[in-house]
Coordinates of N, CA and C in Angstrom, one line a residue:
M19 N 79.1 95.0 236.6 CA 78.9 94.5 235.4 C 79.5 95.4 234.3
R20 N 80.0 94.9 233.2 CA 80.6 95.8 232.3 C 79.7 95.8 231.1
I21 N 79.9 96.8 230.2 CA 79.3 97.0 228.9 C 80.2 96.5 227.9
H22 N 79.5 95.5 227.1 CA 80.4 94.8 226.1 C 79.8 95.0 224.7
A23 N 80.5 94.2 223.7 CA 80.0 94.4 222.4 C 78.7 94.2 222.0
I24 N 78.0 93.2 222.7 CA 76.5 92.9 222.5 C 75.7 94.0 223.0
H25 N 76.0 94.5 224.2 CA 75.2 95.8 224.6 C 75.1 96.9 223.6
K26 N 76.5 97.2 223.0 CA 76.6 98.3 222.3 C 76.0 98.0 220.9
L27 N 76.1 96.8 220.4 CA 75.2 96.4 219.1 C 73.7 96.6 219.2
Y28 N 73.3 96.2 220.5 CA 71.9 96.2 220.7 C 71.4 97.6 220.7
D29 N 72.2 98.6 221.2 CA 71.7 100.0 221.3 C 72.1 100.6 219.9
F30 N 72.9 100.2 219.2 CA 73.0 100.7 217.8 C 71.9 100.2 216.9
R31 N 71.5 98.9 216.9 CA 70.5 98.4 216.2 C 69.0 98.9 216.7
L32 N 68.8 99.3 217.9 CA 67.6 100.1 218.3 C 67.6 101.4 217.8
S33 N 68.8 102.2 217.7 CA 68.7 103.6 217.0 C 68.5 103.4 215.5
Q34 N 68.7 102.4 214.9 CA 68.5 102.3 213.5 C 66.9 101.9 213.2
S35 N 66.3 101.6 214.1 CA 64.8 101.1 213.9 C 64.0 102.2 213.5
T36 N 63.1 102.0 212.5 CA 62.1 103.1 212.3 C 60.8 102.7 212.8
R37 N 60.5 101.5 213.5 CA 59.3 101.1 214.0 C 59.6 100.1 215.3
P38 N 58.8 100.1 216.3 CA 59.0 99.2 217.5 C 59.2 97.9 217.0
F39 N 60.1 97.0 217.8 CA 60.4 95.7 217.5 C 59.2 94.9 218.2
L40 N 58.6 94.1 217.4 CA 57.1 93.6 217.8 C 57.3 92.0 218.0
A41 N 58.4 91.5 218.2 CA 58.7 90.1 218.4 C 57.9 89.7 219.7
R42 N 57.7 88.4 220.0 CA 56.9 88.0 221.2 C 57.7 88.4 222.4
G43 N 57.2 89.0 223.2 CA 57.9 89.3 224.5 C 58.6 90.7 224.6
G44 N 58.6 91.3 223.1 CA 59.3 92.6 223.0 C 58.8 93.8 223.7
S45 N 57.7 93.6 224.3 CA 57.1 94.8 225.0 C 57.1 94.8 226.5
I46 N 57.6 93.7 226.9 CA 57.8 93.5 228.3 C 59.0 94.2 228.9
N47 N 58.9 94.9 230.1 CA 59.9 95.4 230.7 C 61.0 94.6 231.2
R48 N 62.2 94.7 230.8 CA 63.3 93.9 231.0 C 64.6 94.5 231.4
C49 N 65.4 93.9 232.1 CA 67.0 94.4 232.2 C 67.4 94.6 230.8
K50 N 68.0 95.7 230.4 CA 68.3 95.7 228.9 C 69.6 95.1 228.8
H51 N 70.3 94.8 229.9 CA 71.6 94.1 229.6 C 71.5 92.6 229.5
C52 N 70.7 91.9 230.6 CA 70.6 90.5 230.5 C 69.2 90.2 229.8
M53 N 68.4 91.0 229.5 CA 67.0 90.6 228.9 C 66.1 89.9 229.7
L54 N 66.4 89.7 231.0 CA 65.4 89.0 232.0 C 64.6 90.2 232.6
L55 N 63.5 89.7 233.2 CA 62.6 90.6 234.0 C 63.5 91.0 235.2
P56 N 63.2 92.1 235.6 CA 64.0 92.7 236.7 C 64.3 91.8 238.0
Y57 N 63.3 91.1 238.4 CA 63.4 90.2 239.6 C 64.2 89.1 239.3
L58 N 64.5 88.8 238.0 CA 65.4 87.6 237.7 C 66.6 87.9 237.0
C59 N 66.9 89.1 237.2 CA 68.2 89.7 236.5 C 69.4 89.1 237.0
L60 N 70.4 88.6 236.2 CA 71.6 88.1 236.6 C 72.8 88.9 236.4
C61 N 72.5 90.2 236.2 CA 73.9 91.1 235.9 C 74.7 91.3 237.1
S62 N 74.2 91.1 238.4 CA 75.0 91.4 239.6 C 75.8 90.3 239.9
I63 N 75.7 89.2 239.4 CA 76.8 88.0 239.6 C 77.6 87.6 238.4
K64 N 77.2 88.2 237.2 CA 78.1 87.8 236.1 C 79.4 88.5 236.0
Q65 N 80.4 87.7 235.6 CA 81.8 88.3 235.7 C 82.6 87.7 234.5
P66 N 83.6 88.4 233.8 CA 84.4 87.6 232.7 C 85.3 86.7 233.4
V67 N 85.9 85.9 232.5 CA 86.7 84.9 232.9 C 88.0 85.1 231.9
L68 N 89.1 84.6 232.4 CA 90.3 84.6 231.5 C 90.2 83.4 230.4
S69 N 90.5 83.8 229.1 CA 90.4 82.9 228.1 C 91.5 83.2 226.9
N70 N 92.0 82.2 226.4 CA 92.9 82.2 225.4 C 92.0 82.5 224.1
S71 N 90.9 82.4 224.0 CA 90.0 82.4 222.8 C 89.3 83.8 222.8
G72 N 88.8 84.2 221.5 CA 88.0 85.1 221.1 C 87.0 84.7 220.4
F73 N 85.7 85.5 220.4 CA 84.5 85.1 219.6 C 84.2 86.4 218.8
L74 N 83.7 85.9 217.7 CA 83.1 87.0 216.8 C 81.6 86.5 216.4
L75 N 80.8 87.2 216.9 CA 79.3 86.9 216.5 C 78.6 87.7 215.3
L76 N 78.5 87.0 214.2 CA 77.8 87.7 213.2 C 76.3 87.4 213.3
M77 N 75.6 88.4 213.4 CA 74.2 88.4 213.8 C 73.2 88.7 212.7
Y78 N 72.3 88.1 212.6 CA 71.3 88.2 211.4 C 70.3 89.4 211.8
D79 N 70.5 90.6 211.4 CA 69.6 91.7 211.7 C 68.8 91.8 212.9
D80 N 67.8 91.3 213.1 CA 66.9 91.5 214.3 C 67.3 90.6 215.3
E81 N 68.2 89.6 215.1 CA 68.5 88.7 216.1 C 69.0 89.3 217.3
I82 N 69.7 90.4 217.3 CA 70.3 91.1 218.4 C 69.2 91.7 219.4
L83 N 68.0 91.8 218.8 CA 66.9 92.4 219.6 C 66.2 91.3 220.2
K84 N 66.2 90.2 220.0 CA 65.4 89.1 220.5 C 65.9 88.9 222.0
P85 N 65.0 89.0 222.9 CA 65.3 88.6 224.4 C 65.8 87.2 224.7
S86 N 65.5 86.3 223.8 CA 65.8 84.9 223.9 C 67.1 84.6 223.3
N87 N 67.9 85.5 222.8 CA 69.1 85.3 222.2 C 70.2 84.9 223.3
T88 N 71.0 84.0 223.2 CA 72.0 83.6 224.0 C 73.4 84.1 223.6
G89 N 73.5 84.7 222.5 CA 74.9 85.1 222.0 C 75.5 86.2 223.2
R90 N 74.5 86.9 223.8 CA 75.1 87.9 224.7 C 75.7 87.3 225.9
L91 N 75.5 86.0 226.2 CA 75.9 85.3 227.3 C 77.6 85.1 227.1
I92 N 77.9 84.8 225.8 CA 79.3 84.6 225.5 C 80.1 86.0 225.8
A93 N 79.6 87.1 225.4 CA 80.1 88.3 225.7 C 80.3 88.6 227.3
D94 N 79.3 88.1 227.9 CA 79.3 88.3 229.4 C 80.7 87.7 230.0
L95 N 81.0 86.5 229.4 CA 82.1 85.9 230.1 C 83.3 86.1 229.2
I96 N 83.4 86.0 228.1 CA 84.6 86.3 227.4 C 84.9 87.5 226.8
I97 N 86.0 88.1 227.4 CA 86.2 89.5 227.1 C 86.5 89.9 225.7
D98 N 87.2 89.1 225.0 CA 87.5 89.4 223.6 C 86.4 88.8 222.7
T99 N 85.1 89.4 222.8 CA 84.0 89.0 222.1 C 83.5 90.3 221.1
H100 N 83.3 89.9 219.8 CA 83.0 91.0 218.9 C 81.7 90.7 218.4
A101 N 81.0 91.7 218.0 CA 79.5 91.5 217.6 C 79.3 92.3 216.4
Y102 N 78.7 91.9 215.2 CA 78.4 92.7 214.2 C 77.0 92.2 213.5
I103 N 76.3 93.1 212.8 CA 75.3 92.8 212.1 C 75.5 92.2 210.8
W104 N 75.1 91.1 210.2 CA 75.6 90.5 209.0 C 75.0 91.3 207.8
S105 N 76.0 91.2 206.8 CA 75.7 92.0 205.5 C 76.3 91.2 204.3
R106 N 75.5 90.7 203.5 CA 76.2 90.0 202.4 C 77.1 90.8 201.4
T107 N 76.5 91.9 201.1 CA 77.3 92.9 200.1 C 78.1 94.1 200.7
E108 N 77.8 94.4 202.2 CA 78.3 95.4 202.7 C 78.9 95.1 204.1
P109 N 80.0 94.2 204.1 CA 80.3 93.7 205.6 C 81.0 94.9 206.1
N110 N 80.8 94.9 207.6 CA 81.3 95.8 208.4 C 82.8 96.1 208.4
S111 N 83.1 97.2 208.2 CA 84.8 97.4 207.9 C 85.5 97.1 209.2
A112 N 85.1 97.4 210.3 CA 85.6 97.0 211.7 C 85.7 95.6 211.7
M113 N 84.8 94.9 211.3 CA 84.7 93.5 211.3 C 85.9 92.8 210.4
L114 N 86.0 93.4 209.2 CA 87.0 92.9 208.4 C 88.4 93.1 208.9
K115 N 88.5 94.3 209.6 CA 89.9 94.7 210.3 C 90.2 93.7 211.2
V116 N 89.2 93.1 212.0 CA 89.4 92.1 213.1 C 89.7 90.9 212.4
L117 N 89.0 90.4 211.3 CA 89.3 89.2 210.7 C 90.7 89.1 210.1
Q118 N 91.2 90.4 209.7 CA 92.6 90.4 209.0 C 93.7 90.8 210.0
D119 N 93.3 90.9 211.3 CA 94.4 90.9 212.4 C 95.2 89.8 212.5
T120 N 96.6 89.7 212.2 CA 97.4 88.5 212.2 C 97.5 88.0 213.7
R121 N 97.0 88.6 214.7 CA 97.1 88.1 216.1 C 96.1 86.9 216.2
W122 N 95.1 86.9 215.3 CA 94.0 86.0 215.4 C 94.1 84.9 214.4
Y123 N 93.5 83.7 214.7 CA 93.4 82.6 213.8 C 91.8 82.4 213.7
P124 N 91.2 83.0 212.7 CA 89.8 83.0 212.6 C 89.3 81.4 212.1
I125 N 88.3 81.0 212.7 CA 87.7 79.7 212.6 C 86.1 80.0 212.4
V126 N 85.4 79.4 211.3 CA 84.1 79.5 211.4 C 83.4 78.1 212.1
V127 N 82.6 78.2 213.1 CA 82.1 77.1 213.7 C 80.7 76.9 213.0
F128 N 80.5 75.7 212.2 CA 79.4 75.4 211.5 C 79.4 73.8 211.1
P129 N 78.5 73.2 211.0 CA 78.3 71.9 210.5 C 79.1 71.7 209.2
S130 N 80.1 70.8 209.2 CA 81.0 70.6 208.1 C 80.1 70.0 206.9
E131 N 79.0 69.4 207.0 CA 78.3 68.9 206.0 C 77.8 70.1 205.0
Y132 N 77.8 71.2 205.4 CA 77.5 72.4 204.5 C 78.7 73.0 203.9
A133 N 79.9 72.6 204.2 CA 81.1 73.1 203.6 C 81.3 72.5 202.2
Q134 N 81.9 73.3 201.5 CA 82.2 72.7 200.1 C 83.5 71.8 200.3
V135 N 83.7 71.0 199.4 CA 84.6 69.8 199.5 C 86.1 70.4 199.7
E136 N 86.4 71.4 199.0 CA 87.8 71.9 199.1 C 88.0 72.8 200.3
R137 N 87.1 73.0 201.2 CA 87.1 73.8 202.4 C 87.9 73.1 203.5
E138 N 88.8 73.7 204.2 CA 89.6 73.0 205.3 C 88.5 72.7 206.4
V139 N 88.5 71.6 207.0 CA 87.5 71.3 208.0 C 88.6 70.8 209.3
I140 N 88.4 71.4 210.4 CA 89.2 71.2 211.7 C 88.5 70.1 212.3
K141 N 89.2 69.1 212.7 CA 88.7 68.2 213.7 C 88.7 68.6 215.1
Q142 N 87.8 68.2 215.8 CA 87.7 68.8 217.2 C 88.8 68.4 217.9
H143 N 89.4 67.2 217.9 CA 90.5 66.8 218.8 C 91.9 67.5 218.4
T144 N 91.9 68.0 217.1 CA 93.1 68.5 216.7 C 93.3 70.1 217.0
L145 N 92.2 70.7 217.5 CA 92.1 72.2 217.8 C 93.2 72.6 218.6
P146 N 93.4 72.2 219.8 CA 94.6 72.6 220.5 C 95.9 72.8 219.9
N147 N 96.3 71.7 219.1 CA 97.6 71.7 218.4 C 97.7 72.6 217.2
L148 N 96.5 73.0 216.7 CA 96.6 73.8 215.4 C 96.9 75.2 215.7
I149 N 96.6 75.7 216.7 CA 96.6 77.2 216.9 C 97.6 77.7 218.1
Q150 N 99.0 77.0 218.0 CA 99.7 77.3 219.0 C 100.3 78.7 218.9
D151 N 100.4 79.2 217.8 CA 101.1 80.5 217.5 C 100.2 81.8 217.5
K152 N 98.9 81.5 217.5 CA 98.0 82.5 217.5 C 96.7 82.3 218.3
R153 N 96.0 83.3 218.5 CA 94.8 83.2 219.4 C 93.7 82.6 218.6
P154 N 92.9 81.7 218.7 CA 91.8 81.3 217.9 C 90.6 82.4 218.1
L155 N 90.0 82.6 216.9 CA 88.8 83.7 216.9 C 87.7 82.9 216.3
F156 N 86.7 82.4 217.1 CA 85.8 81.5 216.8 C 84.5 82.5 216.3
I157 N 84.1 82.2 214.8 CA 83.1 82.9 214.3 C 81.8 82.1 214.4
L158 N 80.8 82.8 215.1 CA 79.5 82.2 215.2 C 78.5 82.9 214.6
L159 N 77.6 82.0 213.7 CA 76.7 82.8 212.9 C 75.5 82.6 213.6
D160 N 74.8 83.8 214.0 CA 73.9 83.8 215.2 C 72.4 84.2 214.4
G161 N 71.6 83.4 214.5 CA 70.3 83.7 213.9 C 69.4 82.4 213.9
T162 N 68.3 82.3 213.2 CA 67.6 81.0 213.2 C 68.5 80.1 212.3
W163 N 68.1 78.7 212.1 CA 68.8 77.9 211.5 C 68.8 78.2 210.0
A164 N 67.8 78.7 209.3 CA 67.6 78.9 208.1 C 68.5 80.4 207.8
Q165 N 68.5 81.3 208.6 CA 69.3 82.4 208.5 C 70.8 82.2 208.7
A166 N 71.2 81.2 209.8 CA 72.6 80.9 209.7 C 73.2 80.2 208.4
K167 N 72.4 79.3 207.7 CA 72.7 78.7 206.5 C 72.9 79.7 205.5
K168 N 71.9 80.6 205.4 CA 72.1 81.7 204.4 C 73.5 82.5 204.7
M169 N 73.8 82.8 206.0 CA 75.0 83.5 206.1 C 76.2 82.7 205.9
F170 N 76.2 81.6 206.0 CA 77.3 80.6 205.7 C 77.6 80.5 204.3
R171 N 76.4 80.5 203.5 CA 76.5 80.2 202.0 C 77.0 81.7 201.3
K172 N 76.4 82.7 202.0 CA 76.6 84.1 201.2 C 77.6 85.1 201.9
S173 N 78.4 84.7 202.5 CA 79.5 85.6 203.2 C 80.8 85.2 202.5
P174 N 81.2 85.6 201.5 CA 82.5 85.3 200.8 C 83.7 85.7 201.5
Y175 N 83.4 86.8 202.4 CA 84.7 87.1 203.3 C 85.1 86.1 204.3
L176 N 84.1 85.1 204.6 CA 84.5 84.2 205.4 C 85.0 82.9 204.7
N177 N 85.0 82.7 203.4 CA 85.3 81.5 202.6 C 86.8 80.8 202.9
N178 N 87.7 81.8 203.2 CA 89.1 81.3 203.3 C 89.4 80.8 204.8
F179 N 88.4 80.9 205.6 CA 88.7 80.4 206.9 C 88.2 79.0 207.0
P180 N 89.0 78.1 207.9 CA 88.6 76.8 208.2 C 87.3 76.8 208.9
V181 N 86.7 75.5 208.7 CA 85.4 75.2 209.6 C 85.7 74.3 210.7
L182 N 85.1 74.6 211.9 CA 85.1 73.8 212.9 C 83.7 73.3 213.3
S183 N 83.6 71.8 213.2 CA 82.2 71.2 213.2 C 82.1 70.3 214.6
F184 N 80.9 70.4 215.2 CA 80.7 69.6 216.3 C 79.5 68.7 216.0
A185 N 79.5 67.5 216.4 CA 78.4 66.5 216.5 C 78.2 66.1 217.8
P186 N 77.5 67.0 218.6 CA 77.3 66.7 220.1 C 76.3 65.5 220.3
E187 N 76.7 64.6 221.2 CA 75.9 63.5 221.5 C 74.5 63.6 222.1
K188 N 74.5 64.6 223.0 CA 73.2 65.0 223.7 C 72.4 66.0 222.7
L189 N 71.2 66.1 223.1 CA 70.3 67.0 222.4 C 70.5 68.3 223.0
S190 N 69.9 69.4 222.5 CA 70.2 70.7 222.9 C 69.3 70.8 224.2
E191 N 69.7 71.5 225.1 CA 68.8 71.8 226.5 C 68.0 73.1 226.3
Y192 N 68.2 73.8 225.1 CA 67.4 75.1 225.0 C 66.0 74.9 224.8
L193 N 65.1 75.3 225.8 CA 63.7 75.3 225.6 C 63.0 76.5 225.2
V194 N 63.7 77.5 225.2 CA 63.0 78.8 224.8 C 62.6 79.0 223.5
R195 N 63.6 78.6 222.6 CA 63.1 78.6 221.3 C 63.4 77.2 220.7
K196 N 62.3 76.7 219.9 CA 62.5 75.3 219.3 C 63.3 75.4 218.1
A197 N 64.3 74.6 217.9 CA 65.0 74.4 216.8 C 64.4 73.7 215.6
T198 N 64.8 73.7 214.5 CA 64.4 73.0 213.4 C 64.7 71.5 213.5
K199 N 65.9 71.1 214.1 CA 66.3 69.8 214.4 C 66.7 69.7 215.8
D200 N 66.5 68.5 216.3 CA 66.7 68.3 217.9 C 68.1 68.6 218.2
N201 N 69.0 68.3 217.3 CA 70.5 68.4 217.7 C 71.1 69.9 217.5
Q202 N 70.3 70.7 216.9 CA 70.7 72.0 216.8 C 70.9 72.8 218.2
L203 N 72.0 73.3 218.3 CA 72.2 74.0 219.7 C 72.1 75.6 219.6
A204 N 71.7 76.0 220.8 CA 71.9 77.6 221.1 C 73.2 78.0 221.0
T205 N 73.5 79.3 220.6 CA 74.8 79.8 220.4 C 75.7 79.6 221.6
A206 N 75.1 80.0 222.8 CA 75.9 79.8 224.1 C 76.4 78.3 224.2
E207 N 75.5 77.3 223.9 CA 75.9 75.9 223.9 C 77.0 75.6 223.2
V208 N 77.0 76.2 221.8 CA 78.2 76.0 220.9 C 79.4 76.4 221.5
A209 N 79.4 77.8 222.0 CA 80.5 78.4 222.8 C 81.0 77.4 223.7
G210 N 80.3 76.8 224.7 CA 80.6 76.1 225.6 C 81.5 74.8 225.1
L211 N 81.0 74.2 224.0 CA 81.6 73.1 223.3 C 83.0 73.6 222.7
V212 N 83.1 74.7 222.3 CA 84.2 75.4 221.8 C 85.4 75.4 222.9
L213 N 85.0 75.8 224.1 CA 85.7 76.1 225.2 C 86.4 74.7 225.8
E214 N 85.3 73.9 225.7 CA 85.8 72.6 226.2 C 86.8 71.8 225.2
S215 N 86.7 72.1 223.9 CA 87.6 71.5 222.9 C 89.0 72.3 223.2
L216 N 89.0 73.4 223.6 CA 90.4 74.2 223.9 C 91.0 73.6 225.2
G217 N 90.3 72.8 226.0 CA 90.8 72.5 227.1 C 90.7 73.5 228.3
E218 N 89.7 74.5 228.0 CA 89.3 75.5 229.1 C 88.1 74.9 229.8
T219 N 88.3 73.8 230.5 CA 87.1 73.1 231.1 C 86.4 74.1 232.3
N220 N 87.1 74.7 233.0 CA 86.4 75.8 234.0 C 85.6 76.7 233.3
N221 N 86.1 77.3 232.1 CA 85.4 78.2 231.5 C 84.0 77.8 230.7
A222 N 84.2 76.4 230.2 CA 83.1 75.7 229.6 C 82.1 75.4 230.7
K223 N 82.5 75.0 231.9 CA 81.6 74.8 232.8 C 80.7 76.0 233.3
I224 N 81.4 77.2 233.4 CA 80.7 78.4 233.8 C 79.9 78.9 232.6
M225 N 80.2 78.7 231.3 CA 79.5 78.9 230.4 C 78.1 78.1 230.3
H226 N 78.2 76.8 230.6 CA 77.0 76.0 230.8 C 76.2 76.4 231.9
L227 N 76.6 76.8 233.0 CA 75.9 77.2 234.1 C 75.2 78.5 233.9
L228 N 75.9 79.4 233.2 CA 75.2 80.7 232.8 C 74.2 80.5 231.8
F229 N 74.5 79.6 230.9 CA 73.4 79.2 229.9 C 72.0 78.6 230.7
N230 N 72.3 77.7 231.5 CA 71.3 77.0 232.4 C 70.6 78.2 233.2
A231 N 71.2 79.0 234.0 CA 70.6 80.0 234.7 C 69.8 81.0 233.7
F232 N 70.3 81.5 232.7 CA 69.4 82.2 231.9 C 68.2 81.6 231.3
K233 N 68.4 80.4 230.9 CA 67.3 79.6 230.5 C 66.1 79.4 231.5
E234 N 66.7 79.1 232.7 CA 65.7 78.9 233.9 C 64.9 80.3 234.1
N235 N 65.7 81.4 234.2 CA 65.0 82.5 234.7 C 64.1 83.1 233.5
Y236 N 64.6 82.9 232.3 CA 63.6 83.4 231.1 C 62.4 82.7 231.2
L237 N 62.5 81.2 231.4 CA 61.1 80.6 231.3 C 60.3 80.9 232.7
L238 N 61.0 81.2 233.8 CA 60.2 81.5 234.9 C 59.6 82.8 234.7
G239 N 60.3 83.9 234.1 CA 59.7 85.2 233.7 C 58.4 85.1 232.8
K240 N 58.4 84.1 231.8 CA 57.5 84.0 230.9 C 56.0 83.7 231.7
S241 N 56.1 82.9 232.9 CA 54.9 82.6 233.5 C 54.8 83.4 234.9
R242 N 55.8 84.3 234.9 CA 55.8 85.1 236.3 C 55.8 84.3 237.6
Q243 N 56.7 83.2 237.5 CA 57.1 82.5 238.7 C 58.1 83.0 239.5
P244 N 58.1 82.8 240.8 CA 59.3 83.2 241.6 C 60.4 82.3 241.4
L245 N 61.5 82.5 241.7 CA 63.0 81.8 241.7 C 62.8 80.8 242.7
P246 N 62.9 79.5 242.3 CA 62.7 78.5 243.3 C 64.0 78.4 244.2
E247 N 63.8 77.6 245.4 CA 65.0 77.7 246.2 C 66.3 77.0 245.8
N248 N 66.1 75.9 245.1 CA 67.1 75.3 244.5 C 67.2 75.6 242.9
N249 N 68.0 76.6 242.7 CA 68.0 77.2 241.3 C 69.4 77.2 240.6
Q250 N 69.3 77.4 239.2 CA 70.6 77.4 238.6 C 71.4 78.7 238.9
Q251 N 70.7 79.8 239.2 CA 71.4 81.1 239.4 C 72.3 81.0 240.6
T252 N 71.9 80.2 241.6 CA 72.8 79.9 242.8 C 74.0 79.0 242.5
L253 N 73.7 78.1 241.7 CA 74.8 77.1 241.2 C 75.9 77.9 240.5
L254 N 75.4 78.9 239.5 CA 76.3 79.7 238.8 C 77.1 80.6 239.7
S255 N 76.5 81.3 240.6 CA 77.1 82.3 241.6 C 78.3 81.3 242.4
L256 N 77.8 80.2 242.8 CA 78.9 79.4 243.5 C 80.0 79.1 242.8
A257 N 79.8 78.7 241.4 CA 81.0 78.3 240.6 C 81.8 79.5 240.3
L258 N 81.2 80.7 239.9 CA 82.2 81.8 239.8 C 83.1 82.1 241.0
N259 N 82.4 82.1 242.2 CA 83.1 82.3 243.3 C 84.4 81.3 243.6
E260 N 84.2 80.1 243.1 CA 85.2 79.0 243.2 C 86.3 79.0 242.2
L261 N 85.8 79.3 240.9 CA 86.7 79.3 239.7 C 87.3 80.5 239.3
T262 N 86.8 81.7 239.7 CA 87.4 82.9 239.3 C 88.0 83.8 240.5

């Protein structure tokens, strides 16, 4: 298992805390890398995949500390994943340098209904043709729905980047945290849609399987249940062996 941007940001955020993180489940002994209970840890089977895309997760303060966060699953798979704590007035200088790197084509992934009329909106089916000369860098706003909307409205350093929007036909499969609306997706689910839109179908499949394995193991851990014989973790392991 490799140490990636989310692990480093988690350690940094902990070092800045002046009091214990008291969110539900925060006091339980967990693997610090996958945030699952030790007997349900997925770290031994996770491995990165080859992708033409990169991701930049802009996280709302305590979001990085929440064990239910699925943004870390993206960094588990996609090597070029960056992660930063959001700030409206003092954006991280390293983040700004990444956004200004001419090798990347930054794209904010967010519902187009919240974008101003003059903002460029990318249609899902046109994505592969749009980014032929550069690598796409997908910016995901990671937090609750209210926090994500705040980050979208109050991040002027993102205003010049186009918006990619999805209207998924199926409801979110995430059962760990209840969304405000039924069609709001977990961060890892959005990443899966992005990869599928790029034509990286194998990577999208692995992201989906990793998301399902994390979700199942997290819920099993909440009730201290053993891993069933037919489980998502096994499906993920088989897929990684076949596709990587």
